[in-house]
Short mmCIF file of C-alpha atoms in Angstrom, two decimals:
data_model
loop_
_atom_site.label_atom_id
_atom_site.label_comp_id
_atom_site.label_asym_id
_atom_site.label_seq_id
_atom_site.Cartn_x
_atom_site.Cartn_y
_atom_site.Cartn_z
CA MET A 239 -108.18 96.81 -78.55
CA ARG A 240 -104.96 98.60 -77.59
CA HIS A 241 -102.49 96.64 -75.52
CA ALA A 242 -99.43 97.50 -73.47
CA THR A 243 -96.16 97.36 -75.41
CA PRO A 244 -93.47 95.61 -73.39
CA ARG A 245 -89.90 96.91 -73.30
CA VAL A 246 -87.75 93.84 -73.81
CA SER A 247 -84.42 92.84 -75.29
CA THR A 248 -84.13 91.93 -78.95
CA ARG A 249 -83.49 88.33 -77.94
CA VAL A 250 -86.72 88.08 -75.91
CA ALA A 251 -88.75 89.94 -78.55
CA SER A 252 -87.60 87.49 -81.21
CA GLN A 253 -89.04 84.60 -79.20
CA LEU A 254 -92.51 86.01 -78.47
CA ALA A 255 -95.66 86.82 -80.44
CA TYR A 256 -98.99 88.34 -79.40
CA TYR A 257 -102.02 86.08 -79.79
CA GLU A 258 -105.51 87.57 -79.66
CA ALA A 259 -109.00 86.07 -79.71
CA ALA A 260 -111.92 87.55 -81.63
CA ASP A 261 -113.34 89.14 -78.45
CA GLY A 262 -110.07 90.99 -77.78
CA ILE A 263 -108.51 88.90 -75.02
CA GLY A 264 -104.85 88.34 -75.80
CA VAL A 265 -101.52 87.19 -74.40
CA LEU A 266 -97.86 86.89 -75.29
CA ALA A 267 -96.54 83.38 -75.94
CA PRO A 268 -93.68 81.76 -77.86
CA ARG A 269 -93.64 82.37 -81.61
CA ARG A 270 -95.11 79.88 -84.07
CA TRP A 271 -97.48 78.37 -81.52
CA HIS A 272 -101.22 77.89 -82.13
CA CYS A 273 -104.15 79.38 -80.24
CA PHE A 274 -107.79 78.62 -79.55
CA GLY A 275 -110.28 81.05 -78.00
CA THR A 276 -113.51 80.53 -76.09
CA TYR A 277 -116.14 82.92 -74.81
CA GLY A 278 -119.48 82.83 -73.05
CA SER A 279 -121.59 84.63 -70.49
CA ASN A 280 -119.19 83.65 -67.69
CA GLY A 281 -116.06 85.03 -69.39
CA SER A 282 -113.57 84.28 -72.13
CA GLY A 283 -110.28 82.51 -72.60
CA LEU A 284 -107.37 81.97 -74.94
CA PHE A 285 -105.18 78.86 -74.88
CA VAL A 286 -101.84 78.91 -76.75
CA SER A 287 -99.80 75.76 -77.33
CA PRO A 288 -97.21 74.30 -79.73
CA ALA A 289 -99.82 71.84 -81.08
CA ARG A 290 -102.67 72.71 -83.44
CA PHE A 291 -106.15 72.57 -81.97
CA ASP A 292 -109.01 70.33 -83.02
CA PRO A 293 -112.18 72.03 -81.68
CA ARG A 294 -113.97 68.68 -81.45
CA LYS A 295 -111.31 67.32 -79.12
CA PHE A 296 -111.13 70.59 -77.18
CA PHE A 297 -114.78 70.43 -76.17
CA SER A 298 -114.67 66.68 -75.55
CA GLY A 299 -111.99 67.07 -72.91
CA HIS A 300 -108.73 68.20 -74.59
CA PRO A 301 -106.66 70.20 -73.72
CA PHE A 302 -108.24 70.14 -70.27
CA GLY A 303 -105.91 67.96 -68.28
CA SER A 304 -103.05 68.80 -70.65
CA ARG A 305 -99.47 68.12 -69.57
CA ALA A 306 -98.02 70.03 -72.52
CA SER A 307 -96.28 73.40 -72.53
CA ALA A 308 -98.86 76.16 -72.92
CA VAL A 309 -99.88 79.72 -72.07
CA GLU A 310 -103.46 80.42 -71.01
CA ILE A 311 -105.32 83.63 -70.25
CA GLU A 312 -108.90 83.75 -69.05
CA THR A 313 -111.38 86.19 -67.56
CA ARG A 314 -114.31 85.47 -65.27
CA TYR A 315 -117.04 88.07 -64.88
CA GLY A 316 -118.26 88.69 -61.34
CA GLY A 317 -121.68 89.88 -62.50
CA THR A 318 -122.52 86.64 -64.37
CA SER A 319 -122.12 82.90 -63.86
CA GLY A 320 -118.38 83.63 -63.73
CA ARG A 321 -118.98 84.70 -60.11
CA TRP A 322 -118.13 81.18 -58.89
CA GLY A 323 -114.60 81.44 -60.23
CA VAL A 324 -114.26 84.96 -58.84
CA ALA A 325 -115.50 83.80 -55.43
CA ASP A 326 -112.99 80.95 -55.32
CA ALA A 327 -110.10 83.35 -55.98
CA ILE A 328 -111.35 85.83 -53.36
CA ALA A 329 -111.64 83.09 -50.75
CA ARG A 330 -108.06 81.96 -51.44
CA TYR A 331 -106.20 85.24 -51.92
CA PHE A 332 -108.16 88.50 -51.59
CA PRO A 333 -109.73 89.12 -48.15
CA ALA A 334 -110.43 92.80 -48.96
CA TYR A 335 -113.10 91.60 -51.42
CA ARG A 336 -114.90 89.19 -49.10
CA GLY A 337 -118.08 91.31 -49.13
CA PHE A 338 -118.63 90.01 -52.66
CA LEU A 339 -119.00 86.48 -51.28
CA THR A 340 -122.24 87.53 -49.61
CA SER A 341 -123.68 90.11 -51.99
CA ALA A 342 -123.16 88.19 -55.24
CA PHE A 343 -124.76 84.97 -54.01
CA GLU A 344 -127.91 86.29 -52.38
CA GLY A 345 -130.56 83.65 -53.03
CA LEU A 346 -128.03 81.30 -54.65
CA ASP A 347 -126.34 78.18 -53.35
CA ARG A 348 -122.72 79.32 -53.21
CA GLY A 349 -121.43 75.99 -51.99
CA PRO A 350 -118.29 75.53 -49.86
CA LEU A 351 -115.34 77.83 -50.47
CA PRO A 352 -111.63 77.20 -49.88
CA SER A 353 -110.07 78.53 -46.70
CA GLY A 354 -106.79 79.69 -48.25
CA PRO A 355 -104.19 79.02 -50.94
CA TYR A 356 -103.30 75.55 -52.11
CA PRO A 357 -100.87 74.26 -49.47
CA ARG A 358 -97.98 73.39 -51.80
CA ASP A 359 -98.15 76.47 -54.03
CA ARG A 360 -95.46 79.12 -53.59
CA LEU A 361 -96.85 82.66 -53.50
CA GLY A 362 -94.78 85.50 -54.91
CA ARG A 363 -95.79 89.16 -55.41
CA HIS A 364 -99.08 89.73 -53.63
CA GLY A 365 -101.24 92.83 -53.32
CA ALA A 366 -104.85 93.58 -52.38
CA ASN A 367 -106.06 92.55 -55.85
CA PHE A 368 -103.31 90.41 -57.39
CA VAL A 369 -101.09 87.45 -56.62
CA ARG A 370 -98.29 85.67 -58.43
CA TYR A 371 -97.90 81.97 -57.68
CA THR A 372 -96.01 78.85 -58.73
CA THR A 373 -97.47 75.35 -58.62
CA PRO A 374 -94.52 72.93 -58.33
CA PRO A 375 -94.15 69.84 -60.53
CA HIS A 376 -96.39 66.82 -59.89
CA VAL A 377 -98.81 68.51 -57.47
CA LYS A 378 -102.31 69.96 -57.63
CA GLY A 379 -102.47 73.69 -57.06
CA GLU A 380 -103.80 76.88 -58.58
CA GLY A 381 -101.86 76.24 -61.76
CA THR A 382 -103.15 72.69 -62.22
CA ALA A 383 -106.71 73.01 -60.91
CA TRP A 384 -108.30 73.59 -64.31
CA THR A 385 -106.71 73.34 -67.76
CA PHE A 386 -103.26 72.05 -66.85
CA ALA A 387 -102.69 68.66 -65.25
CA PRO A 388 -99.67 68.12 -62.98
CA SER A 389 -96.50 67.25 -64.88
CA ALA A 390 -92.72 67.35 -64.55
CA ASP A 391 -92.74 71.13 -65.16
CA PRO A 392 -94.04 73.85 -62.81
CA VAL A 393 -96.91 76.15 -63.70
CA GLU A 394 -96.47 79.85 -62.98
CA GLY A 395 -99.52 82.05 -62.69
CA LEU A 396 -101.08 85.46 -62.09
CA ALA A 397 -104.53 85.98 -60.59
CA MET A 398 -105.82 89.56 -60.58
CA LEU A 399 -109.12 91.28 -59.76
CA SER A 400 -110.31 94.42 -61.54
CA GLY A 401 -113.41 96.59 -61.54
CA PRO A 402 -115.53 97.68 -58.58
CA ILE A 403 -114.91 95.93 -55.28
CA SER A 404 -118.63 95.09 -55.10
CA GLU A 405 -118.54 93.18 -58.43
CA PRO A 406 -114.97 92.45 -59.57
CA ASP A 407 -113.84 90.45 -62.57
CA LEU A 408 -111.00 87.94 -62.39
CA LEU A 409 -108.04 87.62 -64.75
CA ASN A 410 -106.00 84.42 -64.68
CA VAL A 411 -102.79 83.82 -66.63
CA ARG A 412 -101.09 80.42 -66.43
CA VAL A 413 -97.76 79.59 -68.04
CA ARG A 414 -95.96 76.28 -68.40
CA LEU A 415 -92.79 76.52 -70.45
CA PRO A 416 -89.80 74.24 -70.95
CA ALA A 417 -86.75 75.15 -68.87
CA ARG A 418 -84.96 76.87 -71.77
CA GLU A 419 -87.87 79.33 -72.21
CA ARG A 420 -88.94 80.00 -68.62
CA ASP A 421 -87.30 83.42 -68.59
CA LEU A 422 -90.07 84.51 -71.00
CA ALA A 423 -92.70 84.14 -68.26
CA ALA A 424 -91.77 87.44 -66.57
CA VAL A 425 -92.53 89.39 -69.76
CA ILE A 426 -95.77 87.47 -70.34
CA PHE A 427 -97.03 88.31 -66.85
CA ALA A 428 -95.85 91.93 -66.87
CA THR A 429 -97.64 92.59 -70.16
CA ALA A 430 -100.87 90.89 -69.05
CA GLU A 431 -100.86 92.87 -65.79
CA ALA A 432 -100.21 96.15 -67.62
CA ASP A 433 -103.06 95.39 -70.04
CA GLN A 434 -105.41 94.77 -67.15
CA ARG A 435 -104.50 98.08 -65.49
CA ARG A 436 -105.00 100.16 -68.66
CA PRO A 437 -108.13 102.38 -68.74
CA ARG A 438 -110.94 100.78 -70.74
#
């Protein structure tokens, strides 16, 4: 799969590498890290971290709840069981897509949905189909609702819908980096967003 090529300084380029799973989902993250990919009918994901992965521990609960530095990218498909994740994001951030909350769950128990963003998250760039956010240290928010547990470092994130408004897919990118590397997050997000906007 072809990906967007970021224009960055030599210094930034020397600190990043592109990690890609077998199904094609990929993300920039610091060099010499290790990655682990997952896929299923609901979507796919790639988790990149300084530590090597043991698949047995991954599926028994690690790195879910991880407090380590990491970069994660995941997709959720609105036309499959991934619709629950898509619906949650629409309810929090994307009112233009609210028709999906009715059409996609006809005959299904959708369950309760959130009424807006996590109260302590800080929202940044925000459009009809994308939002940038930061979950502060030591709190539960969009960045720490799934794979990452709250820690002393913030989690920055991008949530973005793509595809038809009647059945969108959701891209999520979450980044937790040590203070000395946090300037890399802007390039990671810009590249992921550009990839998502490229024609398929």
